[in-house]
């Protein structure tokens, strides 16, 4: 007789175990859930994925009108539309990823309660689906940089590092809020407000150089401070503020670890509560 493979689901002996082997075995599920989320987002829309370009264009135009005419920010030799767009495309990706990841379990109740798979796949798939918007926005950014005849320097080699850090921030918050939203349904009401406050507290539409000294280092505890500042320095060839970048990178790592710990502690009850 042919032997039947038996899968045993047992609790880990460690408090926090990512079980990367299990994630790797279910990599195809991660791919299909990601692709499904991309298709659902633009299903039955009139202009489809063009929304990924329209949103940063319109938001940049609004910021340019407001902050170029009424509250002028010093952005060195970088045209303000280009400055704003470079921050917005990272912020919009993080905003979209966190928002969709936070409701990933609530929107997939039948799958979560009936089928076993690593629960971490749900928020990861939502985050990876938002990468499509980020890629399209980067194409738009390149076009705008060519239009303004931006000089490309060796700093550009560091740009992928800051994008990866941005993805890690989105993953960390997506994992955290997806777990909290299962147990505390207040999250769906509080999250939009928290994201608004976070955007204002981040150098999305204003330069991080507005703050100096110790104030800037404290400000860098916000992961987006060093990420956005470093990303802009990569694009426009300006000096890197390495102390702020180091603090923001450290905050990102700490945030990711805390999010994973919270998620692993709470995930055993997801199927019962959701």
XYZ file of N, CA and C in Angstrom:
822
model
N 0.830 -1.204 0.000
C 0.000 0.000 0.000
C 0.869 1.261 0.000
N 0.358 2.263 -0.697
C 1.088 3.507 -0.765
C 0.923 4.289 0.549
N 2.045 4.724 1.094
C 1.994 5.445 2.351
C 1.391 6.829 2.158
N 0.579 7.238 3.110
C -0.053 8.566 3.065
C 0.725 9.524 3.954
N 1.038 10.664 3.393
C 1.775 11.667 4.162
C 0.847 12.298 5.198
N 1.285 12.331 6.419
C 0.498 12.879 7.519
C 1.172 14.152 8.031
N 0.392 15.222 8.109
C 0.910 16.486 8.639
C 0.399 16.692 10.048
N 1.295 16.855 10.997
C 0.924 17.072 12.380
C 1.092 18.550 12.727
N 0.035 19.130 13.239
C 0.064 20.532 13.637
C 0.212 20.567 15.153
N 1.375 20.975 15.620
C 1.648 21.000 17.054
C 2.185 22.362 17.432
N 1.975 22.787 18.680
C 2.491 24.087 19.105
C 4.006 24.075 19.175
N 4.598 25.205 18.893
C 6.045 25.314 18.946
C 6.507 25.321 20.398
N 7.687 24.781 20.632
C 8.228 24.785 21.974
C 8.808 26.120 22.364
N 8.977 27.018 21.395
C 9.520 28.339 21.675
C 8.399 29.355 21.695
N 8.618 30.451 22.448
C 7.588 31.469 22.573
C 7.328 32.129 21.223
N 8.392 32.438 20.500
C 8.234 33.051 19.190
C 8.989 32.217 18.174
N 8.272 31.615 17.251
C 8.890 30.808 16.208
C 8.240 31.155 14.884
N 9.033 31.658 13.947
C 8.468 32.065 12.659
C 8.172 30.866 11.770
N 8.858 29.751 12.004
C 8.664 28.549 11.190
C 8.796 28.898 9.710
N 9.989 29.352 9.337
C 10.243 29.783 7.966
C 10.100 28.628 6.976
N 10.374 27.401 7.433
C 10.209 26.254 6.541
C 8.751 26.087 6.126
N 7.849 26.316 7.073
C 6.425 26.205 6.773
C 5.997 27.311 5.808
N 6.525 28.506 6.011
C 6.230 29.602 5.082
C 6.723 29.266 3.684
N 7.917 28.672 3.596
C 8.474 28.329 2.297
C 7.651 27.237 1.603
N 7.153 26.289 2.374
C 6.323 25.221 1.790
C 5.017 25.776 1.234
N 4.547 26.875 1.795
C 3.288 27.473 1.341
C 3.528 28.709 0.473
N 4.693 28.779 -0.166
C 5.029 29.962 -0.973
C 4.081 30.153 -2.147
N 3.567 29.041 -2.702
C 2.629 29.173 -3.819
C 1.317 29.795 -3.351
N 0.887 29.462 -2.142
C -0.319 30.080 -1.594
C -0.105 31.579 -1.409
N 1.075 31.958 -0.950
C 1.393 33.384 -0.807
C 1.321 34.086 -2.156
N 1.835 33.438 -3.182
C 1.797 34.026 -4.528
C 0.363 34.201 -5.010
N -0.456 33.161 -4.874
C -1.827 33.238 -5.387
C -2.684 34.218 -4.597
N -2.484 34.292 -3.288
C -3.235 35.263 -2.488
C -2.825 36.684 -2.840
N -1.535 36.872 -3.112
C -1.064 38.203 -3.525
C -1.680 38.601 -4.859
N -1.652 37.692 -5.806
C -2.205 37.985 -7.126
C -3.715 38.193 -7.045
N -4.382 37.421 -6.185
C -5.824 37.600 -6.002
C -6.142 38.990 -5.456
N -5.347 39.448 -4.469
C -5.570 40.780 -3.894
C -5.370 41.875 -4.926
N -4.402 41.690 -5.816
C -4.176 42.676 -6.883
C -5.377 42.733 -7.818
N -5.898 41.580 -8.190
C -7.039 41.531 -9.103
C -8.300 42.117 -8.465
N -8.521 41.802 -7.186
C -9.717 42.304 -6.510
C -9.687 43.818 -6.388
N -8.507 44.366 -6.140
C -8.407 45.809 -5.924
C -8.887 46.601 -7.131
N -8.595 46.123 -8.325
C -8.934 46.884 -9.528
C -10.076 46.262 -10.322
N -10.766 45.300 -9.694
C -11.882 44.660 -10.384
C -13.043 45.640 -10.561
N -13.609 45.664 -11.746
C -14.766 46.510 -12.090
C -14.485 48.006 -11.907
N -13.227 48.411 -12.064
C -12.898 49.841 -12.055
C -12.764 50.320 -13.491
N -13.128 51.564 -13.715
C -13.156 52.100 -15.078
C -11.753 52.276 -15.659
N -10.796 52.706 -14.817
C -9.456 52.976 -15.352
C -8.414 52.004 -14.804
N -8.838 51.020 -14.025
C -7.945 49.951 -13.594
C -6.740 50.435 -12.805
N -5.563 49.902 -13.168
C -4.341 50.203 -12.427
C -3.902 51.654 -12.581
N -4.555 52.393 -13.463
C -4.217 53.816 -13.599
C -4.461 54.577 -12.301
N -5.298 54.006 -11.413
C -5.503 54.623 -10.103
C -4.192 54.703 -9.337
N -3.297 53.757 -9.562
C -2.006 53.751 -8.871
C -1.159 54.957 -9.264
N -1.417 55.518 -10.452
C -0.700 56.709 -10.912
C -1.479 57.987 -10.624
N -2.804 57.889 -10.727
C -3.633 59.077 -10.550
C -3.549 59.620 -9.132
N -3.525 58.735 -8.155
C -3.510 59.181 -6.764
C -2.254 59.992 -6.419
N -1.040 59.496 -6.702
C 0.132 60.326 -6.401
C 0.209 61.603 -7.232
N -0.292 61.568 -8.472
C -0.263 62.768 -9.314
C -1.142 63.864 -8.722
N -2.377 63.510 -8.378
C -3.300 64.507 -7.829
C -2.839 65.010 -6.463
N -2.362 64.091 -5.623
C -1.903 64.499 -4.294
C -0.684 65.410 -4.402
N 0.226 65.086 -5.295
C 1.397 65.939 -5.504
C 0.987 67.311 -5.997
N 0.016 67.355 -6.892
C -0.455 68.646 -7.416
C -1.053 69.499 -6.298
N -1.830 68.873 -5.418
C -2.437 69.618 -4.302
C -1.360 70.134 -3.355
N -0.413 69.278 -2.991
C 0.661 69.703 -2.103
C 1.491 70.817 -2.724
N 1.718 70.727 -4.032
C 2.526 71.734 -4.713
C 1.845 73.092 -4.675
N 0.549 73.115 -4.930
C -0.194 74.379 -4.897
C -0.163 74.991 -3.495
N -0.359 74.148 -2.482
C -0.439 74.655 -1.108
C 0.927 75.080 -0.591
N 1.916 74.218 -0.719
C 3.199 74.463 -0.064
C 4.198 75.208 -0.940
N 3.862 75.453 -2.184
C 4.719 76.296 -3.010
C 4.273 77.748 -2.967
N 2.983 77.971 -2.692
C 2.452 79.339 -2.705
C 2.209 79.911 -1.308
N 1.877 79.056 -0.343
C 1.495 79.562 0.972
C 2.534 79.252 2.051
N 3.020 78.046 2.088
C 4.035 77.679 3.090
C 5.241 77.121 2.347
N 6.171 77.975 2.055
C 7.317 77.576 1.240
C 8.338 76.810 2.080
N 8.679 75.609 1.631
C 9.689 74.807 2.300
C 10.980 74.862 1.489
N 12.082 74.860 2.195
C 13.387 74.876 1.539
C 13.767 73.450 1.144
N 13.780 73.172 -0.140
C 14.120 71.835 -0.640
C 15.383 71.863 -1.495
N 16.272 72.820 -1.187
C 17.547 72.984 -1.917
C 17.280 73.189 -3.407
N 17.948 72.419 -4.233
C 17.785 72.567 -5.687
C 16.750 71.603 -6.254
N 16.040 70.894 -5.387
C 15.051 69.914 -5.842
C 13.711 70.610 -6.039
N 13.134 70.558 -7.239
C 11.798 71.147 -7.447
C 10.788 70.521 -6.492
N 9.911 71.346 -5.942
C 8.998 70.823 -4.927
C 8.109 69.687 -5.440
N 7.550 69.735 -6.657
C 6.736 68.594 -7.127
C 7.504 67.278 -7.079
N 8.779 67.322 -7.454
C 9.600 66.114 -7.420
C 9.880 65.690 -5.977
N 10.136 66.673 -5.120
C 10.376 66.397 -3.710
C 9.150 65.727 -3.080
N 7.965 66.293 -3.319
C 6.737 65.756 -2.736
C 6.423 64.366 -3.281
N 6.586 64.175 -4.582
C 6.272 62.884 -5.195
C 7.170 61.782 -4.644
N 8.440 62.080 -4.407
C 9.367 61.069 -3.904
C 8.967 60.580 -2.518
N 8.375 61.452 -1.723
C 7.900 61.026 -0.407
C 6.533 60.382 -0.464
N 5.694 60.902 -1.343
C 4.319 60.402 -1.426
C 4.246 58.959 -1.898
N 5.081 58.594 -2.865
C 4.958 57.231 -3.399
C 5.310 56.190 -2.332
N 6.265 56.522 -1.452
C 6.585 55.607 -0.353
C 5.450 55.590 0.667
N 4.941 56.786 0.998
C 3.867 56.864 1.994
C 2.596 56.181 1.506
N 2.207 56.395 0.268
C 0.981 55.792 -0.248
C 1.077 54.270 -0.266
N 2.262 53.752 -0.577
C 2.453 52.300 -0.523
C 2.253 51.790 0.897
N 2.905 52.442 1.870
C 2.802 52.007 3.261
C 1.365 52.134 3.758
N 0.701 53.227 3.407
C -0.693 53.442 3.814
C -1.597 52.341 3.267
N -1.456 52.057 1.982
C -2.282 51.020 1.347
C -1.991 49.645 1.931
N -0.710 49.338 2.117
C -0.326 48.020 2.629
C -0.862 47.792 4.036
N -0.719 48.784 4.907
C -1.187 48.625 6.286
C -2.708 48.511 6.333
N -3.390 49.341 5.546
C -4.855 49.336 5.549
C -5.405 47.991 5.097
N -4.875 47.465 4.006
C -5.380 46.187 3.488
C -4.945 45.014 4.363
N -3.724 45.066 4.882
C -3.238 43.973 5.733
C -4.016 43.904 7.038
N -4.409 45.053 7.577
C -5.114 45.070 8.863
C -6.446 44.332 8.804
N -7.067 44.306 7.640
C -8.370 43.630 7.501
C -8.262 42.296 6.773
N -7.037 41.796 6.600
C -6.846 40.577 5.807
C -7.529 39.361 6.430
N -7.527 39.236 7.744
C -8.189 38.091 8.379
C -9.705 38.260 8.405
N -10.157 39.475 8.640
C -11.596 39.737 8.680
C -12.222 39.480 7.321
N -11.515 39.826 6.251
C -12.045 39.655 4.899
C -11.899 38.227 4.366
N -11.197 37.383 5.091
C -10.986 36.001 4.633
C -11.366 35.005 5.732
N -12.501 35.283 6.372
C -12.934 34.449 7.495
C -13.067 32.976 7.116
N -13.684 32.691 5.982
C -13.899 31.290 5.581
C -12.587 30.548 5.390
N -11.612 31.215 4.824
C -10.320 30.574 4.594
C -9.584 30.331 5.898
N -9.638 31.303 6.786
C -8.916 31.205 8.055
C -9.498 30.116 8.948
N -10.811 29.969 8.950
C -11.463 29.028 9.870
C -11.525 27.607 9.338
N -11.278 27.381 8.053
C -11.476 26.047 7.485
C -10.200 25.380 6.973
N -9.169 26.164 6.705
C -7.963 25.609 6.089
C -6.740 25.992 6.919
N -5.828 25.031 7.091
C -4.586 25.360 7.793
C -3.565 25.913 6.808
N -2.914 26.964 7.208
C -1.760 27.523 6.505
C -1.094 28.486 7.481
N 0.153 28.838 7.270
C 0.799 29.806 8.163
C 0.044 31.134 8.126
N -0.464 31.551 9.263
C -1.307 32.753 9.307
C -0.562 34.009 8.865
N 0.739 33.976 8.972
C 1.539 35.138 8.584
C 1.390 35.450 7.102
N 0.938 34.473 6.327
C 0.789 34.661 4.883
C -0.238 35.744 4.564
N -1.283 35.845 5.381
C -2.364 36.784 5.094
C -1.888 38.243 5.024
N -1.286 38.788 6.095
C -0.812 40.171 6.000
C 0.332 40.347 5.011
N 1.143 39.301 4.832
C 2.242 39.404 3.859
C 1.696 39.528 2.442
N 0.667 38.756 2.112
C 0.078 38.815 0.774
C -0.512 40.196 0.499
N -1.182 40.772 1.496
C -1.760 42.109 1.330
C -0.672 43.156 1.108
N 0.441 43.006 1.817
C 1.548 43.953 1.661
C 2.202 43.812 0.294
N 2.450 42.591 -0.126
C 3.093 42.368 -1.420
C 2.201 42.827 -2.579
N 0.886 42.722 -2.393
C -0.029 43.190 -3.445
C 0.106 44.700 -3.645
N 0.359 45.422 -2.564
C 0.513 46.875 -2.662
C 1.803 47.266 -3.371
N 2.735 46.316 -3.502
C 3.984 46.611 -4.212
C 3.744 46.946 -5.678
N 2.635 46.446 -6.241
C 2.312 46.769 -7.643
C 2.142 48.273 -7.802
N 1.424 48.893 -6.865
C 1.247 50.341 -6.908
C 2.583 51.059 -6.768
N 3.450 50.545 -5.888
C 4.746 51.179 -5.678
C 5.597 51.139 -6.937
N 5.603 50.004 -7.617
C 6.396 49.872 -8.851
C 5.913 50.853 -9.905
N 4.585 50.952 -10.082
C 4.035 51.895 -11.058
C 4.362 53.338 -10.672
N 4.335 53.643 -9.380
C 4.672 54.990 -8.923
C 6.139 55.301 -9.170
N 7.005 54.298 -9.042
C 8.427 54.512 -9.306
C 8.668 54.844 -10.772
N 7.893 54.218 -11.654
C 7.995 54.553 -13.087
C 7.615 56.010 -13.305
N 6.545 56.444 -12.640
C 6.130 57.843 -12.722
C 7.222 58.761 -12.182
N 7.852 58.369 -11.082
C 8.923 59.176 -10.500
C 10.086 59.341 -11.471
N 10.451 58.264 -12.157
C 11.534 58.331 -13.142
C 11.194 59.327 -14.246
N 9.941 59.297 -14.710
C 9.503 60.220 -15.770
C 9.624 61.669 -15.295
N 9.198 61.920 -14.067
C 9.263 63.287 -13.528
C 10.710 63.716 -13.326
N 11.578 62.808 -12.898
C 12.995 63.138 -12.739
C 13.632 63.484 -14.075
N 13.253 62.765 -15.121
C 13.761 63.081 -16.462
C 13.253 64.445 -16.913
N 11.986 64.730 -16.613
C 11.398 66.027 -16.996
C 12.151 67.188 -16.346
N 12.511 67.034 -15.077
C 13.230 68.100 -14.372
C 14.752 68.003 -14.544
N 15.190 67.069 -15.380
C 16.615 66.901 -15.689
C 17.445 66.719 -14.415
N 17.012 65.802 -13.586
C 17.700 65.524 -12.333
C 19.024 64.812 -12.586
N 20.079 65.301 -11.960
C 21.387 64.670 -12.100
C 21.438 63.380 -11.274
N 21.866 62.327 -11.907
C 21.973 61.034 -11.227
C 23.394 60.874 -10.695
N 23.492 60.523 -9.407
C 24.798 60.329 -8.778
C 24.923 58.895 -8.275
N 26.086 58.598 -7.696
C 26.314 57.252 -7.146
C 25.403 56.967 -5.962
N 24.828 58.001 -5.368
C 23.896 57.804 -4.247
C 22.703 56.948 -4.629
N 22.388 56.924 -5.933
C 21.218 56.180 -6.390
C 21.319 54.693 -6.054
N 22.536 54.197 -5.868
C 22.727 52.787 -5.540
C 22.128 52.427 -4.190
N 21.941 53.434 -3.333
C 21.389 53.178 -2.003
C 19.857 53.189 -2.003
N 19.236 53.637 -3.078
C 17.775 53.768 -3.112
C 17.051 52.461 -2.796
N 17.472 51.314 -3.371
C 16.767 50.062 -3.047
C 16.795 49.726 -1.565
N 17.857 50.112 -0.863
C 17.947 49.819 0.568
C 16.818 50.508 1.320
N 16.558 51.771 0.972
C 15.522 52.523 1.674
C 14.124 52.050 1.278
N 13.986 51.573 0.055
C 12.707 50.996 -0.345
C 12.436 49.704 0.416
N 13.478 48.896 0.598
C 13.329 47.661 1.373
C 12.952 47.981 2.816
N 13.568 49.018 3.388
C 13.216 49.435 4.744
C 11.753 49.873 4.812
N 11.298 50.570 3.759
C 9.895 50.975 3.705
C 8.961 49.771 3.656
N 9.350 48.755 2.913
C 8.549 47.526 2.837
C 8.513 46.840 4.201
N 9.644 46.829 4.909
C 9.697 46.213 6.232
C 8.798 46.947 7.225
N 8.750 48.277 7.117
C 7.848 49.050 7.983
C 6.400 48.678 7.692
N 6.056 48.578 6.409
C 4.686 48.203 6.034
C 4.352 46.800 6.522
N 5.303 45.878 6.401
C 5.081 44.506 6.876
C 4.879 44.490 8.390
N 5.724 45.242 9.102
C 5.644 45.250 10.567
C 4.290 45.755 11.048
N 3.870 46.907 10.548
C 2.585 47.456 10.977
C 1.420 46.621 10.446
N 1.565 46.075 9.250
C 0.505 45.225 8.699
C 0.289 43.988 9.552
N 1.387 43.351 9.969
C 1.300 42.180 10.834
C 0.673 42.548 12.172
N 1.128 43.657 12.754
C 0.635 44.072 14.070
C -0.860 44.366 14.049
N -1.298 45.201 13.093
C -2.705 45.601 13.077
C -3.619 44.486 12.581
N -3.105 43.569 11.778
C -3.935 42.437 11.354
C -4.277 41.565 12.559
N -3.309 41.390 13.459
C -3.555 40.593 14.664
C -4.471 41.328 15.630
N -4.203 42.612 15.851
C -5.018 43.392 16.782
C -6.457 43.533 16.297
N -6.633 43.603 14.984
C -7.975 43.810 14.425
C -8.870 42.588 14.608
N -8.281 41.415 14.752
C -9.080 40.217 14.986
C -9.729 40.271 16.362
N -8.970 40.716 17.342
C -9.468 40.734 18.719
C -10.150 42.046 19.090
N -9.646 43.141 18.551
C -10.191 44.460 18.890
C -10.713 45.125 17.615
N -12.008 45.097 17.395
C -12.570 45.640 16.168
C -12.539 47.175 16.148
N -12.106 47.786 17.260
C -11.919 49.242 17.272
C -10.818 49.670 16.311
N -9.955 48.726 15.950
C -8.806 49.052 15.112
C -9.237 49.666 13.783
N -10.318 49.139 13.186
C -10.743 49.636 11.885
C -11.229 51.082 11.956
N -11.633 51.536 13.143
C -12.042 52.927 13.310
C -10.854 53.821 13.676
N -9.939 53.279 14.455
C -8.804 54.076 14.922
C -7.693 54.183 13.884
N -7.544 53.154 13.051
C -6.411 53.110 12.124
C -6.375 54.283 11.142
N -7.483 54.662 10.488
C -7.410 55.810 9.571
C -6.915 57.085 10.255
N -7.372 57.313 11.490
C -6.920 58.490 12.230
C -5.431 58.397 12.559
N -4.988 57.216 13.007
C -3.578 57.032 13.337
C -2.684 57.234 12.119
N -3.134 56.770 10.961
C -2.348 56.940 9.741
C -2.270 58.409 9.326
N -3.345 59.157 9.537
C -3.325 60.588 9.247
C -2.314 61.309 10.125
N -2.341 60.995 11.419
C -1.399 61.615 12.348
C 0.028 61.242 11.980
N 0.232 59.986 11.612
C 1.575 59.519 11.248
C 2.093 60.253 10.006
N 1.239 60.486 9.028
C 1.665 61.198 7.833
C 2.125 62.613 8.171
N 1.351 63.293 9.044
C 1.707 64.660 9.431
C 3.020 64.669 10.216
N 3.245 63.626 11.010
C 4.454 63.550 11.827
C 5.658 63.039 11.044
N 5.481 62.741 9.770
C 6.564 62.232 8.923
C 6.897 63.255 7.836
N 8.160 63.314 7.412
C 8.564 64.285 6.384
C 8.138 63.864 4.982
N 6.834 63.719 4.801
C 6.307 63.330 3.491
C 6.263 64.531 2.557
N 5.697 65.641 3.046
C 5.562 66.825 2.199
C 6.415 67.993 2.690
N 7.253 67.758 3.691
C 8.185 68.786 4.147
C 9.533 68.119 4.425
N 10.634 68.853 4.360
C 11.958 68.256 4.550
C 12.253 67.971 6.015
N 12.987 66.907 6.276
C 13.375 66.565 7.643
C 14.341 67.589 8.213
N 14.958 68.383 7.352
C 15.921 69.400 7.794
C 15.268 70.543 8.556
N 13.930 70.567 8.640
C 13.260 71.602 9.427
C 13.659 71.508 10.895
N 14.010 70.289 11.331
C 14.462 70.084 12.702
C 15.968 69.897 12.721
N 16.607 70.331 13.788
C 18.055 70.212 13.902
C 18.430 69.673 15.279
N 19.661 69.212 15.400
C 20.186 68.790 16.688
C 19.457 67.597 17.278
N 19.276 67.644 18.602
C 18.636 66.542 19.319
C 17.187 66.326 18.889
N 16.522 67.427 18.511
C 15.124 67.316 18.077
C 15.014 66.421 16.853
N 15.966 66.544 15.949
C 15.933 65.738 14.730
C 16.194 64.267 15.047
N 17.097 63.999 15.996
C 17.393 62.615 16.358
C 16.190 61.960 17.028
N 15.473 62.727 17.864
C 14.257 62.199 18.482
C 13.193 61.950 17.418
N 13.109 62.880 16.472
C 12.160 62.764 15.368
C 12.451 61.514 14.545
N 13.736 61.111 14.510
C 14.139 59.961 13.696
C 13.676 58.638 14.272
N 13.140 58.640 15.514
C 12.567 57.402 16.060
C 11.413 56.949 15.186
N 10.738 57.901 14.561
C 9.740 57.577 13.542
C 10.474 56.933 12.369
N 10.213 55.666 12.054
C 10.973 54.990 10.994
C 10.964 55.719 9.660
N 9.863 56.401 9.347
C 9.768 57.059 8.046
C 10.700 58.255 7.920
N 11.152 58.810 9.028
C 12.027 59.981 8.959
C 13.315 59.657 8.222
N 14.039 58.667 8.710
C 15.288 58.294 8.065
C 15.096 57.650 6.710
N 13.997 56.902 6.557
C 13.745 56.226 5.287
C 13.491 57.230 4.169
N 12.593 58.194 4.417
C 12.280 59.189 3.388
C 13.459 60.110 3.123
N 14.141 60.519 4.198
C 15.296 61.397 4.026
C 16.397 60.689 3.251
N 16.657 59.429 3.585
C 17.682 58.670 2.878
C 17.305 58.386 1.432
N 16.029 58.096 1.195
C 15.569 57.828 -0.167
C 15.740 59.063 -1.049
N 15.403 60.231 -0.502
C 15.568 61.472 -1.271
C 17.041 61.788 -1.518
N 17.877 61.522 -0.527
C 19.314 61.741 -0.724
C 19.855 60.822 -1.815
N 19.318 59.608 -1.887
C 19.732 58.676 -2.941
C 19.336 59.183 -4.316
N 18.133 59.737 -4.410
C 17.622 60.187 -5.709
C 18.283 61.476 -6.181
N 18.502 62.397 -5.247
C 18.903 63.739 -5.640
C 20.365 64.057 -5.347
N 21.103 63.081 -4.832
C 22.539 63.270 -4.652
C 22.919 64.183 -3.501
N 22.040 64.391 -2.548
C 22.342 65.229 -1.393
C 23.004 64.372 -0.305
N 23.698 64.994 0.654
C 24.399 64.216 1.699
C 23.427 63.401 2.548
N 23.863 62.222 2.935
C 23.058 61.365 3.803
C 23.191 61.814 5.257
N 22.088 61.784 5.976
C 22.102 62.039 7.410
C 22.157 60.678 8.105
N 23.359 60.119 8.220
C 23.509 58.752 8.693
C 23.019 58.526 10.118
N 23.211 59.471 11.064
C 22.662 59.240 12.412
C 21.144 59.040 12.411
N 20.429 59.898 11.669
C 18.969 59.756 11.596
C 18.575 58.455 10.905
N 19.304 58.116 9.850
C 19.015 56.884 9.123
C 19.229 55.669 10.024
N 20.309 55.693 10.807
C 20.605 54.571 11.701
C 19.519 54.410 12.761
N 19.054 55.532 13.327
C 18.000 55.467 14.342
C 16.704 54.929 13.738
N 16.351 55.416 12.548
C 15.123 54.961 11.897
C 15.217 53.487 11.519
N 16.391 53.047 11.052
C 16.568 51.632 10.712
C 16.456 50.763 11.961
N 17.043 51.240 13.068
C 16.917 50.509 14.326
C 15.474 50.427 14.801
N 14.731 51.533 14.651
C 13.317 51.541 15.025
C 12.529 50.548 14.192
N 12.885 50.439 12.903
C 12.203 49.498 12.015
C 12.406 48.058 12.478
N 13.643 47.727 12.836
C 13.944 46.363 13.300
C 13.203 46.057 14.594
N 13.245 46.992 15.543
C 12.552 46.803 16.823
C 11.052 46.637 16.595
N 10.492 47.480 15.717
C 9.067 47.417 15.412
C 8.698 46.072 14.801
N 9.541 45.572 13.900
C 9.267 44.287 13.258
C 9.295 43.146 14.270
N 10.262 43.176 15.164
C 10.369 42.128 16.182
C 9.150 42.150 17.106
N 8.767 43.339 17.561
C 7.599 43.456 18.455
C 6.333 42.980 17.748
N 6.171 43.364 16.489
C 4.980 42.962 15.730
C 4.898 41.450 15.588
N 6.031 40.816 15.300
C 6.054 39.364 15.163
C 5.742 38.673 16.497
N 6.251 39.229 17.575
C 5.984 38.642 18.889
C 4.500 38.727 19.239
N 3.909 39.899 18.992
C 2.479 40.062 19.262
C 1.665 39.114 18.391
N 2.030 39.030 17.123
C 1.294 38.172 16.183
C 1.357 36.707 16.603
N 2.546 36.231 16.946
C 2.692 34.818 17.292
C 1.969 34.480 18.586
N 1.891 35.420 19.514
C 1.177 35.182 20.761
C -0.327 35.102 20.526
N -0.842 35.899 19.587
C -2.285 36.000 19.388
C -2.833 35.054 18.327
N -1.997 34.520 17.442
C -2.507 33.814 16.269
C -3.250 32.520 16.592
N -2.983 31.908 17.733
C -3.659 30.643 18.064
C -5.169 30.815 18.199
N -5.618 32.024 18.513
C -7.046 32.262 18.727
C -7.761 32.853 17.505
N -7.026 33.052 16.413
C -7.628 33.727 15.244
C -8.878 32.994 14.747
N -8.765 31.677 14.549
C -9.885 30.912 13.987
C -11.114 30.939 14.901
N -10.896 31.043 16.217
C -12.022 31.051 17.155
C -12.688 32.412 17.245
N -11.888 33.483 17.107
C -12.414 34.828 17.316
C -12.950 35.449 16.036
N -12.269 35.190 14.920
C -12.602 35.889 13.691
C -14.012 35.584 13.210
